[in-house]
Amino acid sequence: MGIDPIEYRPWQGERAGLVRRLWTITWTVFRSKLRSKAVLILLVLGVLLVHAIPIMIDVMTPHDDVSSDLMFGEEEVYLEPGNSTVIIDGELFLEGEPLVTGDFALNGSVSYFGYITIRGTVVGAGTLTGNGESVVIDNLTVEGKVKVNGTIRVYGYLYGNGTLLGDGTVTGNGTIHEEHDLIRREERFGGYMTNGLFTLFTMILAAIVVSDAISSDLADSSFVLYFSRPLRTIDYLAGKFLGLLMVMSLFCLLPPIIYVIAMTGTMSGDDYGEAGRVLGATFASGLFTAVFFLPLGLLISSMTKRRAYAGVGTFMSLFVLSIVSGIFAIFDANWLAANPFVMLLHAYQRFFGITMAGGVTPELHTLVVASLIVVPIIIVYTRVHRLEVGK
Amino acid sequence: MKPNRSTDVADVAPTRRGSPPEKIVLSDIIVRFGTVTALDRFSASVHSGVTGLLGPNGAGKSTMIKTVLGLVHPDSGSIRVRGLDPHQERVRVRDMIGYMPEHDCLVSSMNPVSLVSYMARISGLPKKDSISRTHEMLDFVGIGEERYRDIGSYSTGMKQKVKLAQAIVHDPGIVFLDEPTNGLDPRGRDEMLALIRKLGETGKTILVSSHILHEIEQVSKHLILINRGRLVRQGSMEELIEGDRDHLLIKVRGDDDPINDLITLLRDRYSVISTRNEFGQMAIVLKGVDSTSSLFEITRSEAVQVRYIGPDRQTLEDLFIRTIEADPARIVADGPPSPGSRKVRKKMKRRPDHGH
Ligand SMILES: Nc1ncnc2c1ncn2[C@@H]1O[C@H](COP(=O)(O)OP(=O)(O)O)[C@@H](O)[C@H]1O
Ligand SMILES: [Mg+2]
């Protein structure tokens, strides 16, 4: 090459199809991200902290299968006061050692096989059957039957129209409490996917990765370079999105897959069917995590020319969302649905086919998740599209 | 190397052998931005070779280019690029066009090599070709070793060259250069104009917009003169300069009243094309004068002094100045946007090329 001006020469060759051109955008985004120090540091740090250490420890710990419990930890059940009366018309099996700190009304039956503590009032026309050692109840009003093989200790008022059967002792003194309500809450601890650090790192990574995706084109007015070529708004966005998704997948998708494969390879049992299901659900969960924060980030990136604003804005909006949801959830449990952490966790639980904990219904969850993905995409599309066409 | 082979990929497309001589045809295009009519029943055609698109700021030059590219949708009218509708055949049409936008558009965090080859690949060049072609084009426009430095650190002159390189990297048959000399110093201008002349020799269809007549004169043989969104004149340089053969120009000096009387008289007998006060004398352009002797009769009878009678030989400069003078409002458009509605101004800010 030389600096001397040369003659213009034509180019002869075949042009690539549109898909190849889209891929060019995707690959360029991906490569430029991997050249950024901040992204690299975060990736290495995150993979080490969130993934590498659990992978090493868990693989070396003897295990005979790869199950949902591995990913989500053992289940524990809580019943807590809520603000609407829980009336059990069917049967409720409590298999753990539930601690009921509220009251509940009983029209069906409750069977328990462990130790049950109810720090509230049970009002029931149904049956409470227990095989455990004892039942501890603050107040007990029985329209139906209470059958206990252990001890029933009533610290409050004991009132009954039904039958009270027992091999143990019934003791009681006190009054009927004001009626409270119950929420059934399940919590799992210690699972690979329930690691809060995972979500936190994902949020930070997404904020950094997505920050200049659109804002730098805004700052440089470089949309016109793309749109004077045969690309539509949707091509431009899809190309960028896929590039970002590839970066996110390095953290959110690849390591969990490696984890499940490594755990399957080292398990002592032979339930490969279950392990396969877990692998599928893990793939879905990882991909979902990689996608989840990008639309919101793209939206914020399309609103400012400064990448720093876009990055901080993305992280802060997620942070504020979880705080707001936490505050309002005190008054209405449905607000939990607005917490990004909860949204992700519920999504995992749905992919793994585990019952959803907390007061959030699947419908509400779907609605919230869809709106956090679809609404930003629509807004970004219209914003960029308006820049593409001159008016 | 066969420099004179037709360079347009689309030319080779089987459906369009023997394409018409007009490469681009605009008919009755209307483009409105809110209350502003940027193109007002604009019709023009562009042939191969270099065509100058000349008009004052705000005339609608950029809008015309963007409309052909399909970046702006016309409210009415039709456009054909080698017989194709840019909205329906966007891929084919855009692949045959290269566009050098008026304003800054380069990604400042990339260096010219990565940016231009990136653009080449988006235009469909295979990876290997895109790299070699990028270096070739950067050589052509005269970007040297600094091609590995981020564009953010570039001077306006260098940026303009990179903008040109990205516009031609995919070897388009049609090239739109929107004010390519904007912000350049005299040397930069000369270099840019030389590049355009060279490009013009390749048989490409090149449309160069400018508000500076002198530049257009240097590079183009054809001219489209635009003002207030309307086509003023179009044709080859010679035709335009020569003016219409049957036009006659007389210049007279005298008091206002006799001159007005004279004009009235002339209107009775011939058709008066224009009257213009030029430094104290009145220049009148007439049509339909069969003999100059009767004209002498008329002028002699009035109390005016005849300074010139002869063919209306206007220079391009005359034409340009008259165009703008006919429209004093538009000269202001050089400065900040004239007091349009707020909405319009806000809208303009959002446009990538109006954000500066
Ligand atoms: N996106 C836009 N929104 C509103 N008005 C616009 C827009 N683009 C151009 N205009 C107006 O249209 C007219 C023509 O503009 P333009 O084509 O840029 O002129 P030129 O390129 O000849 O300087 C001007 O009055 C300008 O203000
Ligand atoms: Mg312009």
Coordinates of N, CA, C and O in Angstrom, one line a residue, chain B residues 209-309:
Chain B
S209 N -23.6 17.1 -4.8 CA -24.4 18.3 -4.4 C -23.4 19.3 -3.8 O -22.4 19.0 -3.2
S210 N -23.8 20.6 -4.0 CA -23.0 21.7 -3.5 C -23.8 22.9 -3.5 O -24.7 23.1 -4.3
H211 N -23.4 23.9 -2.6 CA -24.0 25.2 -2.8 C -23.0 26.2 -3.4 O -23.2 27.4 -3.4
I212 N -21.8 25.6 -3.8 CA -20.8 26.4 -4.4 C -20.6 26.1 -5.8 O -20.2 25.1 -6.2
L213 N -21.0 27.1 -6.6 CA -21.0 26.9 -8.1 C -19.6 26.6 -8.6 O -19.5 25.7 -9.5
H214 N -18.7 27.3 -8.1 CA -17.3 27.2 -8.6 C -16.8 25.7 -8.6 O -16.1 25.2 -9.5
E215 N -17.2 25.0 -7.5 CA -16.8 23.6 -7.4 C -17.5 22.7 -8.4 O -16.9 21.9 -9.0
I216 N -18.8 23.0 -8.5 CA -19.5 22.1 -9.5 C -19.0 22.3 -10.9 O -18.8 21.3 -11.7
E217 N -18.6 23.6 -11.2 CA -18.1 23.8 -12.6 C -16.8 23.0 -12.8 O -16.6 22.6 -14.0
Q218 N -16.1 22.8 -11.8 CA -14.8 22.1 -12.0 C -15.0 20.6 -12.2 O -14.1 20.0 -12.8
V219 N -16.1 20.0 -11.8 CA -16.1 18.5 -11.9 C -17.2 18.0 -12.8 O -17.1 16.8 -13.2
S220 N -18.2 18.8 -13.0 CA -19.4 18.1 -13.7 C -19.7 18.8 -15.1 O -19.5 19.9 -15.3
K221 N -20.3 17.9 -15.9 CA -20.7 18.4 -17.2 C -22.2 18.6 -17.2 O -22.7 19.3 -18.1
H222 N -22.9 18.0 -16.3 CA -24.3 18.2 -16.2 C -24.7 18.9 -14.9 O -24.0 18.8 -13.9
L223 N -25.8 19.6 -15.0 CA -26.1 20.4 -13.8 C -27.6 20.3 -13.5 O -28.5 20.3 -14.5
I224 N -28.0 20.1 -12.3 CA -29.4 20.2 -11.8 C -29.4 21.4 -10.9 O -28.7 21.4 -9.8
L225 N -30.2 22.4 -11.2 CA -30.2 23.6 -10.4 C -31.5 23.5 -9.6 O -32.6 23.4 -10.1
I226 N -31.4 23.6 -8.2 CA -32.6 23.4 -7.4 C -32.7 24.6 -6.4 O -31.7 25.1 -6.0
N227 N -33.9 25.0 -6.2 CA -34.1 26.1 -5.2 C -35.5 25.9 -4.6 O -36.5 25.6 -5.3
R228 N -35.6 26.1 -3.4 CA -36.8 25.9 -2.6 C -37.6 24.6 -3.0 O -38.8 24.6 -3.1
G229 N -36.8 23.6 -3.2 CA -37.4 22.3 -3.4 C -37.9 22.1 -4.8 O -38.5 21.1 -5.2
R230 N -37.7 23.2 -5.7 CA -38.1 23.0 -7.1 C -37.0 22.9 -8.0 O -35.9 23.5 -7.8
L231 N -37.2 22.3 -9.1 CA -36.2 22.2 -10.2 C -36.2 23.6 -10.9 O -37.2 24.0 -11.4
V232 N -35.0 24.2 -10.9 CA -34.9 25.5 -11.6 C -34.6 25.2 -13.1 O -35.2 25.6 -14.0
R233 N -33.4 24.6 -13.3 CA -33.0 24.2 -14.6 C -32.2 22.9 -14.5 O -31.7 22.6 -13.5
Q234 N -32.2 22.2 -15.6 CA -31.3 21.1 -15.7 C -30.8 20.9 -17.1 O -31.5 21.2 -18.0
G235 N -29.6 20.4 -17.3 CA -29.1 20.2 -18.6 C -27.5 20.2 -18.5 O -26.9 20.2 -17.5
S236 N -26.9 20.2 -19.7 CA -25.5 20.2 -19.7 C -25.0 21.6 -19.5 O -25.7 22.6 -19.7
M237 N -23.8 21.7 -19.0 CA -23.2 23.0 -18.7 C -23.3 23.9 -19.8 O -23.7 25.1 -19.6
E238 N -22.9 23.5 -21.0 CA -22.9 24.4 -22.2 C -24.3 25.0 -22.4 O -24.5 26.1 -22.6
E239 N -25.3 24.1 -22.5 CA -26.6 24.5 -22.7 C -27.0 25.6 -21.7 O -27.6 26.7 -22.1
L240 N -26.7 25.4 -20.5 CA -27.2 26.3 -19.4 C -26.5 27.6 -19.5 O -27.1 28.7 -19.4
I241 N -25.2 27.5 -19.8 CA -24.4 28.8 -19.9 C -24.8 29.6 -21.1 O -25.0 30.8 -21.1
E242 N -25.0 28.9 -22.2 CA -25.4 29.6 -23.4 C -26.7 30.3 -23.3 O -27.0 31.3 -23.9
G243 N -27.6 29.7 -22.5 CA -28.9 30.3 -22.4 C -29.8 29.9 -23.6 O -29.3 29.3 -24.5
D244 N -30.9 30.4 -23.6 CA -31.8 30.2 -24.8 C -31.4 31.1 -25.9 O -31.2 32.3 -25.8
R245 N -31.3 30.4 -27.1 CA -30.8 31.2 -28.2 C -31.7 32.4 -28.6 O -31.3 33.4 -29.1
D246 N -33.0 32.2 -28.5 CA -33.9 33.3 -28.9 C -34.1 34.3 -27.9 O -35.0 35.2 -28.0
H247 N -33.4 34.3 -26.8 CA -33.5 35.3 -25.8 C -32.6 36.5 -26.1 O -31.5 36.3 -26.6
L248 N -33.1 37.7 -25.9 CA -32.3 38.9 -26.2 C -32.2 39.7 -25.0 O -33.2 39.9 -24.2
L249 N -31.1 40.2 -24.7 CA -30.9 41.0 -23.5 C -30.7 42.5 -23.9 O -29.9 42.8 -24.8
I250 N -31.4 43.4 -23.3 CA -31.1 44.8 -23.5 C -30.8 45.4 -22.1 O -31.5 45.1 -21.2
K251 N -29.8 46.3 -22.1 CA -29.5 47.0 -20.9 C -29.7 48.5 -21.2 O -29.2 49.0 -22.1
V252 N -30.5 49.1 -20.3 CA -30.8 50.5 -20.5 C -30.6 51.3 -19.2 O -30.6 50.7 -18.1
R253 N -30.3 52.6 -19.4 CA -30.1 53.4 -18.2 C -31.0 54.6 -18.3 O -31.3 55.1 -19.4
G254 N -31.5 55.1 -17.2 CA -32.4 56.2 -17.3 C -33.2 56.4 -16.0 O -33.0 55.7 -15.0
D255 N -34.1 57.3 -16.0 CA -35.0 57.5 -14.8 C -36.0 56.4 -14.7 O -36.3 55.7 -15.7
D256 N -36.6 56.3 -13.5 CA -37.5 55.1 -13.3 C -38.7 55.2 -14.3 O -39.1 54.2 -14.9
D257 N -39.3 56.4 -14.4 CA -40.6 56.5 -15.2 C -40.4 56.1 -16.6 O -41.1 55.2 -17.1
P258 N -39.4 56.7 -17.3 CA -39.3 56.3 -18.7 C -38.9 54.8 -18.9 O -39.4 54.1 -19.8
I259 N -38.2 54.3 -17.9 CA -37.9 52.8 -18.0 C -39.1 52.0 -17.9 O -39.3 51.1 -18.6
N260 N -39.9 52.4 -16.9 CA -41.2 51.7 -16.7 C -42.1 51.7 -18.0 O -42.7 50.8 -18.4
D261 N -42.1 52.9 -18.6 CA -42.9 53.1 -19.8 C -42.3 52.2 -20.9 O -43.1 51.5 -21.6
L262 N -41.0 52.1 -21.0 CA -40.4 51.3 -22.0 C -40.8 49.8 -21.7 O -41.1 49.1 -22.7
I263 N -40.7 49.4 -20.5 CA -41.1 48.0 -20.2 C -42.5 47.7 -20.6 O -42.8 46.7 -21.2
T264 N -43.4 48.7 -20.3 CA -44.8 48.5 -20.7 C -44.9 48.3 -22.2 O -45.6 47.4 -22.7
L265 N -44.2 49.2 -22.9 CA -44.2 49.1 -24.4 C -43.7 47.7 -24.9 O -44.3 47.1 -25.8
L266 N -42.6 47.3 -24.3 CA -42.0 46.1 -24.7 C -42.9 44.9 -24.4 O -43.0 44.0 -25.2
R267 N -43.6 45.0 -23.3 CA -44.5 43.9 -23.0 C -45.6 43.7 -24.0 O -46.1 42.7 -24.3
D268 N -46.0 44.9 -24.6 CA -47.1 44.9 -25.6 C -46.6 44.1 -26.8 O -47.4 43.4 -27.5
R269 N -45.4 44.2 -27.2 CA -44.9 43.6 -28.5 C -44.2 42.3 -28.4 O -44.3 41.5 -29.3
Y270 N -43.5 42.1 -27.3 CA -42.7 40.9 -27.1 C -43.1 40.3 -25.8 O -43.8 40.9 -25.0
S271 N -42.5 39.1 -25.6 CA -42.7 38.6 -24.2 C -41.4 38.9 -23.4 O -40.3 38.6 -23.8
V272 N -41.7 39.5 -22.2 CA -40.6 39.9 -21.4 C -40.3 38.8 -20.4 O -41.2 38.4 -19.6
I273 N -39.1 38.2 -20.5 CA -38.8 37.1 -19.6 C -38.4 37.6 -18.2 O -38.9 37.0 -17.2
S274 N -37.6 38.6 -18.1 CA -37.2 39.1 -16.8 C -36.7 40.5 -16.9 O -36.3 41.0 -18.0
T275 N -36.9 41.2 -15.8 CA -36.3 42.6 -15.7 C -35.5 42.6 -14.4 O -36.0 42.0 -13.4
R276 N -34.4 43.2 -14.5 CA -33.5 43.2 -13.3 C -32.7 44.4 -13.2 O -32.2 44.9 -14.3
N277 N -32.6 45.0 -12.0 CA -31.8 46.2 -11.9 C -30.4 45.8 -11.5 O -30.1 45.2 -10.5
E278 N -29.5 46.1 -12.5 CA -28.1 45.7 -12.3 C -27.2 47.0 -12.2 O -26.9 47.6 -13.2
F279 N -26.8 47.3 -11.0 CA -25.9 48.5 -10.7 C -26.4 49.7 -11.5 O -25.7 50.3 -12.3
G280 N -27.6 50.1 -11.3 CA -28.1 51.3 -11.9 C -28.6 51.2 -13.3 O -29.2 52.1 -13.9
Q281 N -28.4 50.1 -14.0 CA -29.0 49.9 -15.3 C -30.0 48.8 -15.2 O -29.9 47.9 -14.4
M282 N -31.0 48.9 -16.1 CA -32.0 47.9 -16.1 C -31.7 46.8 -17.2 O -31.5 47.2 -18.3
A283 N -31.7 45.6 -16.8 CA -31.4 44.5 -17.7 C -32.8 43.8 -18.0 O -33.4 43.4 -17.1
I284 N -33.1 43.8 -19.3 CA -34.4 43.2 -19.7 C -34.1 42.1 -20.7 O -33.4 42.3 -21.6
V285 N -34.7 40.9 -20.3 CA -34.6 39.8 -21.3 C -35.9 39.6 -22.0 O -36.9 39.5 -21.4
L286 N -35.7 39.5 -23.3 CA -36.9 39.5 -24.2 C -36.9 38.2 -25.0 O -35.9 37.6 -25.2
K287 N -38.1 37.8 -25.4 CA -38.2 36.7 -26.3 C -39.1 37.1 -27.4 O -40.0 37.9 -27.3
G288 N -38.9 36.5 -28.6 CA -39.8 36.8 -29.7 C -39.4 38.0 -30.5 O -40.3 38.6 -31.1
V289 N -38.2 38.4 -30.4 CA -37.8 39.6 -31.2 C -37.2 39.1 -32.5 O -36.2 38.4 -32.6
D290 N -38.0 39.5 -33.6 CA -37.5 39.0 -34.9 C -36.5 39.9 -35.6 O -35.5 39.5 -36.2
S291 N -36.7 41.2 -35.4 CA -35.7 42.1 -35.9 C -35.3 43.2 -34.9 O -36.2 43.7 -34.2
T292 N -34.0 43.4 -34.8 CA -33.6 44.3 -33.7 C -33.8 45.7 -34.1 O -33.9 46.6 -33.3
S293 N -34.1 46.0 -35.4 CA -34.3 47.4 -35.8 C -35.5 48.0 -35.2 O -35.6 49.1 -34.8
S294 N -36.6 47.2 -35.2 CA -37.8 47.7 -34.6 C -37.7 47.9 -33.1 O -38.3 48.8 -32.5
L295 N -36.8 47.1 -32.5 CA -36.5 47.3 -31.1 C -35.8 48.6 -30.9 O -36.1 49.4 -30.0
F296 N -34.9 48.9 -31.8 CA -34.2 50.2 -31.7 C -35.2 51.4 -31.8 O -35.1 52.3 -31.0
E297 N -36.1 51.2 -32.7 CA -37.2 52.3 -32.8 C -37.8 52.6 -31.5 O -37.9 53.7 -31.0
I298 N -38.3 51.5 -30.9 CA -39.0 51.7 -29.6 C -38.1 52.3 -28.5 O -38.5 53.3 -27.9
T299 N -36.9 51.8 -28.4 CA -36.1 52.3 -27.3 C -35.7 53.7 -27.6 O -35.5 54.5 -26.7
R300 N -35.5 54.1 -28.9 CA -35.1 55.5 -29.2 C -36.2 56.4 -28.8 O -35.9 57.5 -28.3
S301 N -37.4 56.0 -28.9 CA -38.5 56.9 -28.7 C -38.6 57.3 -27.2 O -39.2 58.3 -26.8
E302 N -38.1 56.4 -26.4 CA -38.2 56.7 -24.9 C -36.9 57.5 -24.5 O -35.9 57.4 -25.1
A303 N -37.1 58.2 -23.3 CA -36.0 58.9 -22.8 C -35.0 58.0 -22.0 O -34.8 58.2 -20.8
V304 N -34.5 57.0 -22.7 CA -33.6 56.1 -22.0 C -32.3 55.9 -22.9 O -32.4 56.2 -24.1
Q305 N -31.3 55.5 -22.2 CA -30.0 55.3 -22.9 C -29.8 53.8 -23.0 O -29.8 53.1 -22.0
V306 N -29.6 53.4 -24.3 CA -29.4 51.9 -24.4 C -27.9 51.6 -24.3 O -27.1 52.2 -25.0
R307 N -27.6 50.7 -23.4 CA -26.2 50.4 -23.2 C -25.8 49.1 -23.9 O -24.6 48.9 -24.2
Y308 N -26.7 48.2 -24.1 CA -26.4 46.9 -24.7 C -27.6 46.3 -25.3 O -28.7 46.3 -24.8
I309 N -27.5 45.8 -26.5 CA -28.5 45.0 -27.1 C -27.8 43.8 -27.7 O -26.8 43.9 -28.5

